[in-house]
């Protein structure tokens, strides 16, 4: 095994129960001291060093055996395997995943549609967890911190990170083709010495994972991890597209194209901003009733009209909406989202990712008449800097997350989450990694 993997947990230099440690004994020991800690805390012993942190820090530098859902082939059910997770290297952090959820990006790459397949792989990128150990050079996170792992990062040093206008970090920008850590080009996961590929630098379908420090947002420890885990990707993307990019004014009108989780998050952003009219556009009428919970006031199904939907919306709003947010990635919807905003001040924001060969076409006069077209990546949120404040929006009851969570499953049933998404059922399914 490569030297970077560190010492195995079965090393004889450790005191019991670690000198014969396996996954079951580690969890049993961890659970017992967790219970003991909370018992002491309720008796007023709040100044002691947390035994939970002690248990985690005592595994620092060691290989941890744990369960992970491994995708061996494209489109085939994930297999729960025992993997070995190496310790974090310089500027890396190993975290214990508490809750994760499934995003369409996981589904897309699991199906291996439109990209070079990379298997075996551990998917997952929407999650919340607790820091188990940190690598050399990590000073802003410590053992026991609650964190959100994010598919993109913030190194803090590049031109994008230094700019107030960008969140597209040069070092840690999303890379769907990379299956290893950027520091040494090696995986931190293995089975019997065989490396298993990472996914988006997060791989949260594993009880433990290793992430670059720049891809972790430190959270308020009081935030419920089984709720805020959904902020790692889609919900923040839609929410930020509205609040950070479209920036609707109170009393304005907003059209949202696509009423999946990202689109409903965009609608939630419009509701928070105080929009008076939120028009939902979708080809699936079954989504309309659910969308009312997110502030959507009116609905348009393009299939029910014999003219372009942008014309329908312009007629409904006396010339066009003030803002629009496109969340489908379909080129016709993108064009419609732009052409349905009002001249003079209308702003359209593109969120959905189209086919790389797709071409956006509109008449130049639409731009010359002072309509604005913008794109956004992850809602223009810088992960480390901005996500903690999004969590606080939830804690302060400004942002409503519970309505996005439609299903909950134990980790052992993770394949059911894929089945639900393939059937188009629900918004977000929370997977409890300890069940």
Short mmCIF file of C-alpha atoms in Angstrom, two decimals:
data_model
loop_
_atom_site.label_atom_id
_atom_site.label_comp_id
_atom_site.label_asym_id
_atom_site.label_seq_id
_atom_site.Cartn_x
_atom_site.Cartn_y
_atom_site.Cartn_z
CA UNK A 1 0.00 0.00 0.00
CA UNK A 2 1.26 3.50 -0.85
CA UNK A 3 2.95 5.41 1.94
CA UNK A 4 0.36 8.19 1.84
CA UNK A 5 -2.24 5.76 3.14
CA UNK A 6 -0.72 5.95 6.64
CA UNK A 7 -0.90 3.23 9.29
CA UNK A 8 -3.79 0.81 9.46
CA UNK A 9 -6.13 0.98 12.42
CA UNK A 10 -5.08 -2.51 13.44
CA UNK A 11 -1.63 -1.28 14.50
CA UNK A 12 -0.44 -2.64 17.84
CA UNK A 13 0.69 0.76 19.09
CA UNK A 14 -2.85 1.68 20.09
CA UNK A 15 -4.61 1.02 23.34
CA UNK A 16 -7.78 -1.11 23.43
CA UNK A 17 -10.20 -1.25 21.76
CA UNK A 18 -8.22 0.08 18.80
CA UNK A 19 -5.55 -2.61 18.63
CA UNK A 20 -8.16 -4.95 17.13
CA UNK A 21 -10.39 -2.36 15.58
CA UNK A 22 -12.94 -3.08 12.91
CA UNK A 23 -15.91 -1.13 11.65
CA UNK A 24 -18.35 -2.59 14.20
CA UNK A 25 -16.12 -2.07 17.22
CA UNK A 26 -15.29 1.49 16.17
CA UNK A 27 -18.97 2.42 15.87
CA UNK A 28 -19.77 0.74 19.20
CA UNK A 29 -16.97 2.57 20.95
CA UNK A 30 -17.86 5.86 19.32
CA UNK A 31 -21.54 5.51 20.30
CA UNK A 32 -20.68 4.68 23.90
CA UNK A 33 -18.47 7.72 24.45
CA UNK A 34 -20.99 9.92 22.65
CA UNK A 35 -23.62 8.80 25.16
CA UNK A 36 -21.20 9.35 28.02
CA UNK A 37 -20.37 12.83 26.80
CA UNK A 38 -23.98 13.93 26.64
CA UNK A 39 -24.57 12.44 30.09
CA UNK A 40 -21.75 14.53 31.52
CA UNK A 41 -22.89 17.64 29.68
CA UNK A 42 -26.37 17.46 31.16
CA UNK A 43 -24.75 17.38 34.61
CA UNK A 44 -22.94 20.62 33.96
CA UNK A 45 -19.51 19.39 32.86
CA UNK A 46 -19.36 21.64 29.82
CA UNK A 47 -15.75 22.70 30.02
CA UNK A 48 -14.25 19.26 29.41
CA UNK A 49 -12.72 18.29 26.10
CA UNK A 50 -15.35 16.40 24.12
CA UNK A 51 -14.82 12.60 24.14
CA UNK A 52 -16.39 12.63 20.67
CA UNK A 53 -13.53 14.79 19.45
CA UNK A 54 -11.07 12.58 21.32
CA UNK A 55 -12.40 9.45 19.60
CA UNK A 56 -12.18 11.08 16.21
CA UNK A 57 -8.76 12.63 16.76
CA UNK A 58 -7.38 9.29 17.98
CA UNK A 59 -7.97 7.88 14.48
CA UNK A 60 -6.00 10.71 12.87
CA UNK A 61 -3.31 9.42 10.55
CA UNK A 62 -4.87 5.96 10.37
CA UNK A 63 -6.81 4.16 7.66
CA UNK A 64 -10.49 3.87 8.60
CA UNK A 65 -12.56 0.91 7.37
CA UNK A 66 -16.18 1.85 6.67
CA UNK A 67 -19.17 1.23 4.44
CA UNK A 68 -19.54 2.94 1.08
CA UNK A 69 -22.00 2.58 -1.79
CA UNK A 70 -19.78 1.75 -4.77
CA UNK A 71 -20.86 2.09 -8.40
CA UNK A 72 -19.02 -0.65 -10.27
CA UNK A 73 -20.75 -0.15 -13.62
CA UNK A 74 -22.84 2.50 -15.34
CA UNK A 75 -26.54 2.21 -14.54
CA UNK A 76 -26.13 -0.81 -12.26
CA UNK A 77 -27.29 -0.77 -8.61
CA UNK A 78 -24.75 0.51 -6.12
CA UNK A 79 -23.13 -2.11 -3.90
CA UNK A 80 -22.52 -1.51 -0.19
CA UNK A 81 -18.88 -2.45 0.27
CA UNK A 82 -16.32 -2.14 3.04
CA UNK A 83 -13.74 0.35 1.85
CA UNK A 84 -10.61 1.75 3.42
CA UNK A 85 -10.41 5.52 3.70
CA UNK A 86 -6.89 6.90 3.90
CA UNK A 87 -6.00 9.81 6.19
CA UNK A 88 -6.08 13.35 4.81
CA UNK A 89 -2.94 14.77 3.26
CA UNK A 90 -1.84 18.42 3.19
CA UNK A 91 -4.81 20.83 2.99
CA UNK A 92 -7.28 17.93 3.16
CA UNK A 93 -9.91 17.01 5.73
CA UNK A 94 -11.46 13.65 6.54
CA UNK A 95 -15.08 13.85 7.61
CA UNK A 96 -17.70 11.48 8.92
CA UNK A 97 -20.78 11.84 6.73
CA UNK A 98 -23.97 11.96 8.78
CA UNK A 99 -26.56 12.61 6.07
CA UNK A 100 -26.44 12.75 2.29
CA UNK A 101 -28.98 13.22 -0.48
CA UNK A 102 -29.24 12.37 -4.14
CA UNK A 103 -28.95 15.02 -6.86
CA UNK A 104 -29.64 14.70 -10.60
CA UNK A 105 -25.91 15.17 -11.20
CA UNK A 106 -25.23 11.91 -9.37
CA UNK A 107 -27.87 10.20 -11.50
CA UNK A 108 -26.50 11.65 -14.74
CA UNK A 109 -22.95 10.45 -14.17
CA UNK A 110 -24.09 7.13 -12.74
CA UNK A 111 -25.94 6.53 -16.01
CA UNK A 112 -22.77 7.67 -17.85
CA UNK A 113 -24.71 9.78 -20.35
CA UNK A 114 -22.72 12.20 -22.46
CA UNK A 115 -19.34 11.81 -20.78
CA UNK A 116 -16.42 9.44 -20.41
CA UNK A 117 -17.39 6.74 -17.87
CA UNK A 118 -15.20 6.47 -14.79
CA UNK A 119 -15.78 3.36 -12.66
CA UNK A 120 -15.62 2.04 -9.99
CA UNK A 121 -16.66 5.22 -8.27
CA UNK A 122 -18.23 6.52 -5.08
CA UNK A 123 -20.84 9.12 -5.97
CA UNK A 124 -22.57 11.69 -3.76
CA UNK A 125 -22.05 15.43 -3.30
CA UNK A 126 -24.96 16.79 -1.27
CA UNK A 127 -24.24 16.05 2.37
CA UNK A 128 -23.39 17.19 5.87
CA UNK A 129 -20.86 15.74 8.27
CA UNK A 130 -18.40 16.18 11.11
CA UNK A 131 -14.64 16.67 10.86
CA UNK A 132 -12.79 13.53 11.97
CA UNK A 133 -9.21 14.70 11.29
CA UNK A 134 -7.33 17.35 9.34
CA UNK A 135 -4.21 17.26 7.23
CA UNK A 136 -1.13 19.45 7.39
CA UNK A 137 -1.77 23.13 6.79
CA UNK A 138 -5.46 23.10 7.74
CA UNK A 139 -5.98 25.80 10.35
CA UNK A 140 -9.56 26.96 9.78
CA UNK A 141 -11.20 23.61 10.64
CA UNK A 142 -10.77 21.33 13.65
CA UNK A 143 -11.97 17.94 14.81
CA UNK A 144 -15.68 18.01 15.63
CA UNK A 145 -16.61 20.92 13.34
CA UNK A 146 -19.87 20.54 11.44
CA UNK A 147 -19.39 21.03 7.71
CA UNK A 148 -21.01 20.90 4.28
CA UNK A 149 -18.83 19.31 1.57
CA UNK A 150 -19.30 21.13 -1.74
CA UNK A 151 -18.60 20.04 -5.33
CA UNK A 152 -16.79 23.30 -6.04
CA UNK A 153 -14.38 25.19 -3.85
CA UNK A 154 -12.79 28.39 -2.65
CA UNK A 155 -9.02 28.37 -2.36
CA UNK A 156 -9.06 32.00 -1.25
CA UNK A 157 -6.00 32.95 -3.27
CA UNK A 158 -6.80 32.90 -7.01
CA UNK A 159 -8.20 35.86 -8.96
CA UNK A 160 -11.73 34.42 -8.85
CA UNK A 161 -11.63 33.97 -5.08
CA UNK A 162 -10.21 37.45 -4.62
CA UNK A 163 -12.99 38.92 -6.76
CA UNK A 164 -16.31 39.84 -5.17
CA UNK A 165 -18.00 39.07 -8.49
CA UNK A 166 -16.97 35.44 -9.01
CA UNK A 167 -17.16 32.08 -7.25
CA UNK A 168 -15.35 30.08 -9.97
CA UNK A 169 -12.15 29.16 -8.15
CA UNK A 170 -9.24 28.37 -10.48
CA UNK A 171 -7.92 25.57 -8.26
CA UNK A 172 -11.11 23.91 -7.02
CA UNK A 173 -13.64 24.54 -9.77
CA UNK A 174 -15.86 21.55 -10.52
CA UNK A 175 -14.14 18.77 -12.47
CA UNK A 176 -16.38 15.83 -13.34
CA UNK A 177 -13.59 13.81 -14.98
CA UNK A 178 -11.22 13.76 -12.01
CA UNK A 179 -11.41 10.68 -9.80
CA UNK A 180 -8.46 11.47 -7.52
CA UNK A 181 -7.32 14.14 -5.09
CA UNK A 182 -5.61 17.15 -6.65
CA UNK A 183 -2.63 17.18 -4.28
CA UNK A 184 -1.03 13.91 -5.39
CA UNK A 185 -3.27 12.41 -8.07
CA UNK A 186 -4.22 9.48 -5.83
CA UNK A 187 -7.49 8.18 -4.43
CA UNK A 188 -8.15 8.07 -0.70
CA UNK A 189 -10.53 5.12 -1.18
CA UNK A 190 -9.51 1.52 -1.77
CA UNK A 191 -10.82 -2.04 -1.52
CA UNK A 192 -8.16 -4.69 -0.92
CA UNK A 193 -5.57 -2.24 -2.21
CA UNK A 194 -7.49 -1.41 -5.40
CA UNK A 195 -8.22 2.36 -5.71
CA UNK A 196 -11.83 3.51 -6.02
CA UNK A 197 -12.50 6.77 -7.87
CA UNK A 198 -13.75 9.91 -6.18
CA UNK A 199 -16.63 12.01 -7.54
CA UNK A 200 -16.58 15.83 -7.61
CA UNK A 201 -14.03 15.80 -4.81
CA UNK A 202 -16.72 14.84 -2.28
CA UNK A 203 -17.89 11.18 -2.63
CA UNK A 204 -20.46 11.42 0.14
CA UNK A 205 -21.99 7.97 -0.40
CA UNK A 206 -19.38 6.76 2.08
CA UNK A 207 -19.45 6.85 5.87
CA UNK A 208 -16.09 8.64 5.75
CA UNK A 209 -14.63 10.72 2.95
CA UNK A 210 -11.67 13.02 2.31
CA UNK A 211 -12.23 16.52 0.93
CA UNK A 212 -10.00 19.49 0.14
CA UNK A 213 -10.33 22.12 2.87
CA UNK A 214 -11.45 24.68 0.28
CA UNK A 215 -14.53 22.58 -0.48
CA UNK A 216 -15.88 22.57 3.08
CA UNK A 217 -18.21 25.15 4.58
CA UNK A 218 -18.10 25.35 8.38
CA UNK A 219 -21.57 25.46 9.94
CA UNK A 220 -23.35 26.64 13.02
CA UNK A 221 -23.18 23.47 15.20
CA UNK A 222 -26.83 23.94 16.15
CA UNK A 223 -28.01 23.55 12.54
CA UNK A 224 -29.74 20.18 11.97
CA UNK A 225 -27.50 18.26 9.60
CA UNK A 226 -30.41 16.20 8.25
CA UNK A 227 -31.95 19.41 6.90
CA UNK A 228 -29.07 21.67 5.86
CA UNK A 229 -27.33 18.88 3.94
CA UNK A 230 -29.51 19.79 0.93
CA UNK A 231 -27.71 23.14 0.68
CA UNK A 232 -24.57 21.54 -0.75
CA UNK A 233 -25.76 21.81 -4.35
CA UNK A 234 -29.17 22.17 -6.00
CA UNK A 235 -31.11 24.19 -3.45
CA UNK A 236 -28.36 26.77 -3.07
CA UNK A 237 -27.96 26.92 -6.85
CA UNK A 238 -31.59 27.87 -7.44
CA UNK A 239 -31.87 30.10 -4.40
CA UNK A 240 -28.72 32.05 -5.25
CA UNK A 241 -29.70 32.39 -8.90
CA UNK A 242 -32.66 34.46 -7.75
CA UNK A 243 -31.27 36.28 -4.71
CA UNK A 244 -27.71 36.90 -5.93
CA UNK A 245 -28.08 37.21 -9.70
CA UNK A 246 -31.65 38.04 -10.74
CA UNK A 247 -32.15 40.19 -7.61
CA UNK A 248 -35.90 40.81 -7.93
CA UNK A 249 -37.28 43.79 -6.06
CA UNK A 250 -40.15 43.61 -3.64
CA UNK A 251 -43.43 43.55 -5.53
CA UNK A 252 -41.83 42.45 -8.81
CA UNK A 253 -42.82 39.60 -11.13
CA UNK A 254 -40.65 36.50 -11.63
CA UNK A 255 -41.00 33.59 -14.07
CA UNK A 256 -39.34 30.28 -13.17
CA UNK A 257 -38.79 27.74 -15.93
CA UNK A 258 -38.69 24.17 -14.60
CA UNK A 259 -40.27 23.22 -11.29
CA UNK A 260 -37.87 20.55 -10.08
CA UNK A 261 -35.87 21.06 -6.89
CA UNK A 262 -33.61 23.75 -8.40
CA UNK A 263 -36.52 25.65 -9.94
CA UNK A 264 -38.52 25.51 -6.71
CA UNK A 265 -35.47 26.83 -4.88
CA UNK A 266 -35.43 29.73 -7.36
CA UNK A 267 -39.12 30.29 -6.58
CA UNK A 268 -38.29 30.17 -2.86
CA UNK A 269 -35.74 32.92 -3.50
CA UNK A 270 -38.39 35.01 -5.24
CA UNK A 271 -40.75 34.47 -2.29
CA UNK A 272 -38.04 35.57 0.16
CA UNK A 273 -37.32 38.65 -1.99
CA UNK A 274 -41.00 39.65 -1.81
CA UNK A 275 -42.03 39.10 -5.44
CA UNK A 276 -45.75 39.64 -5.89
CA UNK A 277 -46.14 37.33 -8.88
CA UNK A 278 -44.18 34.10 -9.31
CA UNK A 279 -45.08 32.32 -12.54
CA UNK A 280 -44.10 28.67 -12.76
CA UNK A 281 -43.47 27.21 -16.22
CA UNK A 282 -43.37 23.43 -16.63
CA UNK A 283 -44.54 20.71 -19.00
CA UNK A 284 -45.68 18.53 -16.08
CA UNK A 285 -48.95 19.83 -14.57
CA UNK A 286 -48.60 17.48 -11.58
CA UNK A 287 -45.88 19.79 -10.27
CA UNK A 288 -48.12 22.81 -10.05
CA UNK A 289 -49.86 22.02 -6.77
CA UNK A 290 -46.56 21.30 -4.98
CA UNK A 291 -45.09 24.56 -6.31
CA UNK A 292 -47.67 26.62 -4.41
CA UNK A 293 -45.79 25.77 -1.21
CA UNK A 294 -42.80 27.67 -2.61
CA UNK A 295 -44.70 30.85 -3.38
CA UNK A 296 -45.63 30.15 -7.01
CA UNK A 297 -48.83 32.08 -7.76
CA UNK A 298 -49.53 31.20 -11.40
CA UNK A 299 -48.73 28.36 -13.76
CA UNK A 300 -48.11 28.02 -17.48
CA UNK A 301 -47.85 24.74 -19.37
CA UNK A 302 -46.34 25.49 -22.80
CA UNK A 303 -48.11 22.43 -24.26
CA UNK A 304 -51.48 24.08 -23.62
CA UNK A 305 -50.77 27.02 -25.94
CA UNK A 306 -50.45 27.33 -29.71
CA UNK A 307 -47.88 30.13 -29.58
CA UNK A 308 -44.46 30.52 -27.94
CA UNK A 309 -44.63 30.58 -24.16
CA UNK A 310 -42.68 33.86 -24.04
CA UNK A 311 -45.57 35.51 -25.83
CA UNK A 312 -48.04 34.01 -23.38
CA UNK A 313 -46.09 35.35 -20.42
CA UNK A 314 -45.64 38.79 -22.03
CA UNK A 315 -49.42 39.04 -22.45
CA UNK A 316 -50.01 37.93 -18.85
CA UNK A 317 -47.65 40.58 -17.48
CA UNK A 318 -48.25 43.62 -19.70
CA UNK A 319 -45.04 43.33 -21.69
CA UNK A 320 -42.99 40.79 -19.74
CA UNK A 321 -41.82 39.78 -16.29
CA UNK A 322 -39.24 41.75 -14.36
CA UNK A 323 -37.03 38.68 -13.82
CA UNK A 324 -36.86 35.11 -15.09
CA UNK A 325 -34.82 32.10 -13.97
CA UNK A 326 -34.32 29.12 -16.30
CA UNK A 327 -33.65 25.80 -14.56
CA UNK A 328 -34.18 23.09 -17.18
CA UNK A 329 -31.13 23.29 -19.44
CA UNK A 330 -33.31 22.98 -22.55
CA UNK A 331 -32.35 25.52 -25.18
CA UNK A 332 -35.93 26.46 -26.14
CA UNK A 333 -36.71 27.19 -22.50
CA UNK A 334 -33.56 29.31 -22.25
CA UNK A 335 -34.59 31.41 -25.22
CA UNK A 336 -38.12 31.74 -23.88
CA UNK A 337 -36.83 32.79 -20.46
CA UNK A 338 -34.81 35.58 -22.03
CA UNK A 339 -37.46 36.78 -24.45
CA UNK A 340 -40.22 36.86 -21.80
CA UNK A 341 -38.58 39.55 -19.66
CA UNK A 342 -39.68 43.16 -20.00
CA UNK A 343 -37.66 45.52 -22.17
CA UNK A 344 -35.84 48.32 -20.39
CA UNK A 345 -35.15 46.47 -17.14
CA UNK A 346 -35.85 42.76 -17.51
CA UNK A 347 -33.17 40.30 -16.38
CA UNK A 348 -33.04 36.61 -17.34
CA UNK A 349 -30.76 34.17 -15.51
CA UNK A 350 -29.71 30.83 -16.97
CA UNK A 351 -29.12 28.03 -14.44
CA UNK A 352 -29.79 24.78 -16.31
CA UNK A 353 -26.85 23.15 -18.09
CA UNK A 354 -27.54 22.47 -21.80
CA UNK A 355 -25.91 20.02 -24.15
CA UNK A 356 -22.41 21.34 -24.88
CA UNK A 357 -23.24 21.57 -28.59
CA UNK A 358 -26.42 23.61 -28.04
CA UNK A 359 -26.58 27.11 -29.56
CA UNK A 360 -28.53 30.00 -28.03
CA UNK A 361 -30.18 32.15 -30.72
CA UNK A 362 -32.19 35.33 -30.32
CA UNK A 363 -32.58 38.58 -32.18
CA UNK A 364 -29.98 41.24 -31.25
CA UNK A 365 -32.77 43.76 -30.86
CA UNK A 366 -33.85 41.92 -27.71
CA UNK A 367 -30.55 42.92 -26.13
CA UNK A 368 -30.50 46.40 -27.61
CA UNK A 369 -33.90 47.00 -26.04
CA UNK A 370 -32.18 46.70 -22.67
CA UNK A 371 -32.95 43.18 -21.68
CA UNK A 372 -30.15 41.54 -19.69
CA UNK A 373 -29.04 37.93 -19.99
CA UNK A 374 -26.91 36.39 -17.24
CA UNK A 375 -25.56 32.98 -16.36
CA UNK A 376 -24.76 31.61 -12.93
CA UNK A 377 -22.74 28.82 -11.32
CA UNK A 378 -23.83 27.50 -7.92
CA UNK A 379 -25.99 30.58 -7.44
CA UNK A 380 -22.87 32.77 -7.27
CA UNK A 381 -22.22 31.51 -3.74
CA UNK A 382 -18.61 31.19 -2.58
CA UNK A 383 -18.79 27.90 -0.64
CA UNK A 384 -16.72 28.73 2.45
CA UNK A 385 -17.63 32.40 2.64
CA UNK A 386 -21.33 32.37 1.80
CA UNK A 387 -22.91 29.01 2.67
CA UNK A 388 -22.76 29.60 6.44
CA UNK A 389 -25.02 32.62 5.95
CA UNK A 390 -27.46 30.52 3.89
CA UNK A 391 -27.63 28.07 6.80
CA UNK A 392 -28.38 31.02 9.08
CA UNK A 393 -31.26 31.99 6.78
CA UNK A 394 -32.75 28.61 7.60
CA UNK A 395 -31.97 28.89 11.30
CA UNK A 396 -33.70 32.30 11.36
CA UNK A 397 -36.78 30.80 9.64
CA UNK A 398 -36.35 32.98 6.58
CA UNK A 399 -35.51 30.05 4.30
CA UNK A 400 -37.82 27.02 4.47
CA UNK A 401 -35.98 23.76 3.81
CA UNK A 402 -38.33 21.14 5.19
CA UNK A 403 -40.66 21.34 2.19
CA UNK A 404 -37.84 20.25 -0.13
CA UNK A 405 -37.39 16.99 1.78
CA UNK A 406 -39.97 14.50 0.52
CA UNK A 407 -38.36 11.15 1.40
CA UNK A 408 -36.01 9.64 3.97
CA UNK A 409 -34.15 6.35 3.67
CA UNK A 410 -31.47 4.40 5.54
CA UNK A 411 -28.09 4.07 3.84
CA UNK A 412 -28.77 0.39 3.21
CA UNK A 413 -31.64 1.40 0.90
CA UNK A 414 -29.71 3.97 -1.14
CA UNK A 415 -30.71 2.32 -4.42
CA UNK A 416 -34.35 3.16 -3.64
CA UNK A 417 -33.37 6.83 -3.79
CA UNK A 418 -32.17 6.29 -7.36
CA UNK A 419 -35.45 4.54 -8.18
CA UNK A 420 -37.46 7.46 -6.82
CA UNK A 421 -35.50 9.97 -8.88
CA UNK A 422 -35.76 7.87 -12.04
CA UNK A 423 -39.55 7.85 -11.57
CA UNK A 424 -39.59 11.61 -10.98
CA UNK A 425 -41.01 11.17 -7.49
CA UNK A 426 -40.21 13.72 -4.81
CA UNK A 427 -37.67 16.51 -4.55
CA UNK A 428 -34.93 15.49 -2.13
CA UNK A 429 -34.42 12.15 -0.42
CA UNK A 430 -32.33 12.29 2.77
CA UNK A 431 -30.15 9.24 3.38
CA UNK A 432 -29.19 8.53 6.97
CA UNK A 433 -25.66 7.16 6.90
CA UNK A 434 -26.02 5.56 10.33
CA UNK A 435 -29.04 3.42 9.48
#
